[in-house]
Amino acid sequence: ILYTRALFFEKDGETQNSLFLQASQLCQEAVLNHQDFSVIYNNAQGDSTFKMLTALADVPISVVPGLFWWATNLARYLNTRPVIERLNHRELIEVMMHRIISLDPGFHYSGPYRFFGSMYTRIPGVGLSQSETYFNQALSANPKYLGNAVHMAEFYHQKVGNREQFHSILQEVIAADPTIHPEIMGENLFYQGRAKLLLSRESSLFE
């Protein structure tokens, strides 16, 4: 709920960031208090950081939803923070998402691939071809979920300066009929709204 409010409804940047951070903290707490995580963490060796990473890399599928939304909200928050903060959290986030890929790669309509496609446009030193590859995997597996296309436009095409592709993808999103897939109609409508917002900012995004 906090993620949806921040991404689709809140216009103030500081409030958005506060909501993303709050949501990530709630999801983190849910994961750390999850019985299946606690057992693994308590049996892990090493200092607290090593134990955390070891446990996250070994959690069962029951913990996947908490991991996904913890990482997703945290990454959105970090997008507006200094690069050093993103680098400091990179290992933690990658461990969580790689674990999800190993357990349930299609979670939330190819969410892990969509996540890495976005993330690797914000981490220095990572080839943008990796971002494109992850986005193409998400779009290939779940083209009906408009969030995959909107994220690719917002993160990848904007980053590499593909203004024509940015514009055409978002126009296609807006033109799509959300009623064709009623099970995701709500989210697709939200992403059509975000596509319109991004198009309204196109000139400033490609200055």
mmCIF file of C-alpha atoms in Angstrom:
data_model
loop_
_atom_site.group_PDB
_atom_site.id
_atom_site.type_symbol
_atom_site.label_atom_id
_atom_site.label_comp_id
_atom_site.label_asym_id
_atom_site.label_seq_id
_atom_site.Cartn_x
_atom_site.Cartn_y
_atom_site.Cartn_z
ATOM 1 C CA ILE A 1 0.000 0.000 0.000
ATOM 2 C CA LEU A 2 2.797 2.424 0.884
ATOM 3 C CA TYR A 3 4.666 1.538 -2.328
ATOM 4 C CA THR A 4 1.559 2.139 -4.438
ATOM 5 C CA ARG A 5 0.839 5.418 -2.708
ATOM 6 C CA ALA A 6 4.416 6.616 -3.143
ATOM 7 C CA LEU A 7 4.858 5.586 -6.772
ATOM 8 C CA PHE A 8 1.457 6.431 -8.215
ATOM 9 C CA PHE A 9 -0.162 9.083 -6.034
ATOM 10 C CA GLU A 10 2.422 11.112 -4.131
ATOM 11 C CA LYS A 11 3.920 14.022 -6.075
ATOM 12 C CA ASP A 12 6.247 15.450 -3.415
ATOM 13 C CA GLY A 13 9.704 13.888 -3.700
ATOM 14 C CA GLU A 14 10.559 13.974 -0.011
ATOM 15 C CA THR A 15 7.248 12.393 0.931
ATOM 16 C CA GLN A 16 7.772 9.711 -1.708
ATOM 17 C CA ASN A 17 11.184 8.846 -0.315
ATOM 18 C CA SER A 18 9.828 8.739 3.218
ATOM 19 C CA LEU A 19 7.104 6.304 2.155
ATOM 20 C CA PHE A 20 9.536 4.047 0.296
ATOM 21 C CA LEU A 21 11.848 3.978 3.305
ATOM 22 C CA GLN A 22 8.990 3.295 5.695
ATOM 23 C CA ALA A 23 7.722 0.464 3.505
ATOM 24 C CA SER A 24 11.179 -1.090 3.224
ATOM 25 C CA GLN A 25 11.605 -0.995 6.991
ATOM 26 C CA LEU A 26 8.228 -2.676 7.549
ATOM 27 C CA CYS A 27 9.081 -5.415 5.061
ATOM 28 C CA GLN A 28 12.536 -5.856 6.581
ATOM 29 C CA GLU A 29 10.963 -6.290 10.002
ATOM 30 C CA ALA A 30 8.534 -8.846 8.595
ATOM 31 C CA VAL A 31 11.383 -10.859 7.077
ATOM 32 C CA LEU A 32 13.568 -10.725 10.179
ATOM 33 C CA ASN A 33 10.658 -11.852 12.345
ATOM 34 C CA HIS A 34 9.584 -14.610 9.967
ATOM 35 C CA GLN A 35 9.967 -17.985 11.623
ATOM 36 C CA ASP A 36 11.552 -19.568 8.549
ATOM 37 C CA PHE A 37 14.183 -16.827 8.413
ATOM 38 C CA SER A 38 14.902 -16.823 12.149
ATOM 39 C CA VAL A 39 15.812 -20.518 12.172
ATOM 40 C CA ILE A 40 18.336 -20.077 9.372
ATOM 41 C CA TYR A 41 19.781 -16.859 10.827
ATOM 42 C CA ASN A 42 20.243 -18.343 14.296
ATOM 43 C CA ASN A 43 22.123 -21.316 12.847
ATOM 44 C CA ALA A 44 24.391 -19.189 10.647
ATOM 45 C CA GLN A 45 28.018 -18.549 11.573
ATOM 46 C CA GLY A 46 30.065 -15.347 11.571
ATOM 47 C CA ASP A 47 29.398 -11.733 12.463
ATOM 48 C CA SER A 48 25.957 -10.150 12.169
ATOM 49 C CA THR A 49 26.488 -8.941 8.588
ATOM 50 C CA PHE A 50 27.751 -12.300 7.352
ATOM 51 C CA LYS A 51 24.948 -14.111 9.168
ATOM 52 C CA MET A 52 22.393 -11.806 7.578
ATOM 53 C CA LEU A 53 23.685 -12.332 4.034
ATOM 54 C CA THR A 54 24.058 -16.081 4.575
ATOM 55 C CA ALA A 55 20.514 -16.404 5.892
ATOM 56 C CA LEU A 56 19.006 -14.259 3.118
ATOM 57 C CA ALA A 57 20.766 -16.391 0.512
ATOM 58 C CA ASP A 58 19.207 -19.529 1.963
ATOM 59 C CA VAL A 59 15.624 -18.556 2.834
ATOM 60 C CA PRO A 60 12.723 -20.733 1.612
ATOM 61 C CA ILE A 61 10.044 -19.616 -0.806
ATOM 62 C CA SER A 62 7.746 -18.611 2.060
ATOM 63 C CA VAL A 63 9.921 -15.533 2.633
ATOM 64 C CA VAL A 64 9.945 -14.391 -1.021
ATOM 65 C CA PRO A 65 7.162 -11.762 -0.779
ATOM 66 C CA GLY A 66 8.840 -10.031 2.147
ATOM 67 C CA LEU A 67 12.235 -10.095 0.427
ATOM 68 C CA PHE A 68 10.844 -8.699 -2.804
ATOM 69 C CA TRP A 69 9.058 -5.743 -1.276
ATOM 70 C CA TRP A 70 11.900 -5.016 1.144
ATOM 71 C CA ALA A 71 14.373 -4.778 -1.735
ATOM 72 C CA THR A 72 11.959 -3.012 -4.100
ATOM 73 C CA ASN A 73 11.094 -0.240 -1.671
ATOM 74 C CA LEU A 74 14.686 0.119 -0.502
ATOM 75 C CA ALA A 75 15.942 0.471 -4.068
ATOM 76 C CA ARG A 76 13.351 3.141 -4.863
ATOM 77 C CA TYR A 77 14.474 5.042 -1.779
ATOM 78 C CA LEU A 78 18.156 4.672 -2.675
ATOM 79 C CA ASN A 79 17.588 5.979 -6.215
ATOM 80 C CA THR A 80 17.569 9.524 -4.859
ATOM 81 C CA ARG A 81 20.393 9.019 -2.371
ATOM 82 C CA PRO A 82 24.133 9.529 -2.984
ATOM 83 C CA VAL A 83 25.836 6.860 -5.079
ATOM 84 C CA ILE A 84 27.872 5.658 -2.107
ATOM 85 C CA GLU A 85 24.669 4.657 -0.322
ATOM 86 C CA ARG A 86 23.561 2.596 -3.309
ATOM 87 C CA LEU A 87 26.940 0.897 -3.444
ATOM 88 C CA ASN A 88 26.859 0.186 0.283
ATOM 89 C CA HIS A 89 23.522 -1.617 -0.083
ATOM 90 C CA ARG A 90 24.300 -3.345 -3.372
ATOM 91 C CA GLU A 91 25.386 -6.698 -1.939
ATOM 92 C CA LEU A 92 22.397 -6.930 0.385
ATOM 93 C CA ILE A 93 19.916 -6.167 -2.380
ATOM 94 C CA GLU A 94 21.571 -8.473 -4.902
ATOM 95 C CA VAL A 95 21.595 -11.379 -2.441
ATOM 96 C CA MET A 96 17.875 -10.957 -1.819
ATOM 97 C CA MET A 97 16.879 -10.698 -5.460
ATOM 98 C CA HIS A 98 19.125 -13.511 -6.650
ATOM 99 C CA ARG A 99 17.533 -15.721 -4.024
ATOM 100 C CA ILE A 100 14.102 -14.825 -5.389
ATOM 101 C CA ILE A 101 15.233 -15.625 -8.930
ATOM 102 C CA SER A 102 16.437 -19.039 -7.779
ATOM 103 C CA LEU A 103 13.123 -19.786 -6.025
ATOM 104 C CA ASP A 104 10.426 -17.975 -8.018
ATOM 105 C CA PRO A 105 11.749 -15.990 -11.008
ATOM 106 C CA GLY A 106 8.247 -15.112 -12.140
ATOM 107 C CA PHE A 107 7.239 -13.571 -8.836
ATOM 108 C CA HIS A 108 5.064 -10.483 -9.362
ATOM 109 C CA TYR A 109 5.187 -10.734 -13.138
ATOM 110 C CA SER A 110 8.961 -11.178 -13.502
ATOM 111 C CA GLY A 111 9.577 -8.769 -10.645
ATOM 112 C CA PRO A 112 13.206 -9.799 -9.996
ATOM 113 C CA TYR A 113 14.160 -9.228 -13.641
ATOM 114 C CA ARG A 114 12.320 -5.911 -13.695
ATOM 115 C CA PHE A 115 14.130 -5.005 -10.483
ATOM 116 C CA PHE A 116 17.620 -5.747 -11.798
ATOM 117 C CA GLY A 117 16.845 -3.977 -15.056
ATOM 118 C CA SER A 118 16.068 -0.865 -13.057
ATOM 119 C CA MET A 119 18.830 -1.234 -10.481
ATOM 120 C CA TYR A 120 21.650 -1.665 -12.969
ATOM 121 C CA THR A 121 20.960 1.755 -14.469
ATOM 122 C CA ARG A 122 21.707 3.273 -11.061
ATOM 123 C CA ILE A 123 24.921 1.443 -10.121
ATOM 124 C CA PRO A 124 28.147 2.865 -11.580
ATOM 125 C CA GLY A 125 30.465 0.440 -13.306
ATOM 126 C CA VAL A 126 27.710 -1.926 -14.444
ATOM 127 C CA GLY A 127 27.255 -2.262 -18.191
ATOM 128 C CA LEU A 128 23.847 -1.022 -19.311
ATOM 129 C CA SER A 129 23.554 -4.096 -21.514
ATOM 130 C CA GLN A 130 22.836 -6.036 -18.311
ATOM 131 C CA SER A 131 19.901 -3.759 -17.623
ATOM 132 C CA GLU A 132 18.562 -4.271 -21.129
ATOM 133 C CA THR A 133 18.916 -8.050 -20.837
ATOM 134 C CA TYR A 134 16.960 -8.185 -17.587
ATOM 135 C CA PHE A 135 14.211 -5.954 -18.932
ATOM 136 C CA ASN A 136 13.904 -8.031 -22.092
ATOM 137 C CA GLN A 137 13.538 -11.153 -19.947
ATOM 138 C CA ALA A 138 10.748 -9.503 -17.953
ATOM 139 C CA LEU A 139 8.949 -8.301 -21.076
ATOM 140 C CA SER A 140 9.312 -11.653 -22.819
ATOM 141 C CA ALA A 141 7.842 -13.579 -19.888
ATOM 142 C CA ASN A 142 5.130 -11.082 -18.884
ATOM 143 C CA PRO A 143 4.299 -8.620 -21.686
ATOM 144 C CA LYS A 144 0.752 -8.203 -20.335
ATOM 145 C CA TYR A 145 2.065 -6.525 -17.171
ATOM 146 C CA LEU A 146 2.509 -2.888 -18.213
ATOM 147 C CA GLY A 147 4.859 -2.192 -15.325
ATOM 148 C CA ASN A 148 7.646 -4.029 -17.158
ATOM 149 C CA ALA A 149 7.434 -1.673 -20.137
ATOM 150 C CA VAL A 150 7.065 1.455 -18.003
ATOM 151 C CA HIS A 151 10.096 0.560 -15.893
ATOM 152 C CA MET A 152 12.179 -0.108 -18.997
ATOM 153 C CA ALA A 153 11.238 3.284 -20.431
ATOM 154 C CA GLU A 154 11.773 5.124 -17.145
ATOM 155 C CA PHE A 155 15.092 3.528 -16.269
ATOM 156 C CA TYR A 156 16.817 1.991 -19.282
ATOM 157 C CA HIS A 157 15.707 4.112 -22.242
ATOM 158 C CA GLN A 158 16.002 7.317 -20.279
ATOM 159 C CA LYS A 159 19.494 6.370 -19.059
ATOM 160 C CA VAL A 160 20.857 5.541 -22.516
ATOM 161 C CA GLY A 161 19.123 8.488 -24.169
ATOM 162 C CA ASN A 162 16.702 6.497 -26.322
ATOM 163 C CA ARG A 163 14.085 9.217 -26.461
ATOM 164 C CA GLU A 164 12.229 7.735 -29.430
ATOM 165 C CA GLN A 165 11.904 4.322 -27.754
ATOM 166 C CA PHE A 166 10.985 5.965 -24.444
ATOM 167 C CA HIS A 167 8.169 7.851 -26.155
ATOM 168 C CA SER A 168 6.861 4.969 -28.255
ATOM 169 C CA ILE A 169 6.830 2.434 -25.397
ATOM 170 C CA LEU A 170 4.904 4.759 -23.120
ATOM 171 C CA GLN A 171 2.446 5.591 -25.901
ATOM 172 C CA GLU A 172 1.864 1.855 -26.395
ATOM 173 C CA VAL A 173 1.254 1.462 -22.668
ATOM 174 C CA ILE A 174 -1.326 4.249 -22.675
ATOM 175 C CA ALA A 175 -3.056 2.778 -25.727
ATOM 176 C CA ALA A 176 -3.308 -0.719 -24.218
ATOM 177 C CA ASP A 177 -6.683 -2.051 -23.117
ATOM 178 C CA PRO A 178 -6.368 -2.831 -19.384
ATOM 179 C CA THR A 179 -9.608 -4.803 -19.310
ATOM 180 C CA ILE A 180 -8.102 -7.639 -21.362
ATOM 181 C CA HIS A 181 -6.327 -8.928 -18.249
ATOM 182 C CA PRO A 182 -8.746 -8.272 -15.381
ATOM 183 C CA GLU A 183 -6.493 -9.943 -12.806
ATOM 184 C CA ILE A 184 -3.964 -7.115 -13.163
ATOM 185 C CA MET A 185 -6.260 -4.354 -14.428
ATOM 186 C CA GLY A 186 -5.758 -2.234 -11.319
ATOM 187 C CA GLU A 187 -1.972 -2.185 -11.544
ATOM 188 C CA ASN A 188 -2.039 -1.703 -15.299
ATOM 189 C CA LEU A 189 -4.285 1.337 -14.875
ATOM 190 C CA PHE A 190 -1.826 2.749 -12.349
ATOM 191 C CA TYR A 191 1.045 2.209 -14.779
ATOM 192 C CA GLN A 192 -0.891 3.874 -17.586
ATOM 193 C CA GLY A 193 -1.162 6.884 -15.306
ATOM 194 C CA ARG A 194 2.563 6.756 -14.619
ATOM 195 C CA ALA A 195 3.243 6.529 -18.354
ATOM 196 C CA LYS A 196 1.289 9.735 -18.880
ATOM 197 C CA LEU A 197 3.250 11.411 -16.085
ATOM 198 C CA LEU A 198 6.587 10.361 -17.582
ATOM 199 C CA LEU A 199 5.549 11.598 -21.023
ATOM 200 C CA SER A 200 4.581 14.940 -19.538
ATOM 201 C CA ARG A 201 8.168 15.186 -18.228
ATOM 202 C CA GLU A 202 9.821 13.902 -21.392
ATOM 203 C CA SER A 203 11.465 17.157 -22.385
ATOM 204 C CA SER A 204 13.104 17.684 -18.985
ATOM 205 C CA LEU A 205 14.129 14.021 -18.708
ATOM 206 C CA PHE A 206 16.076 14.228 -21.969
ATOM 207 C CA GLU A 207 17.642 17.673 -21.597
#
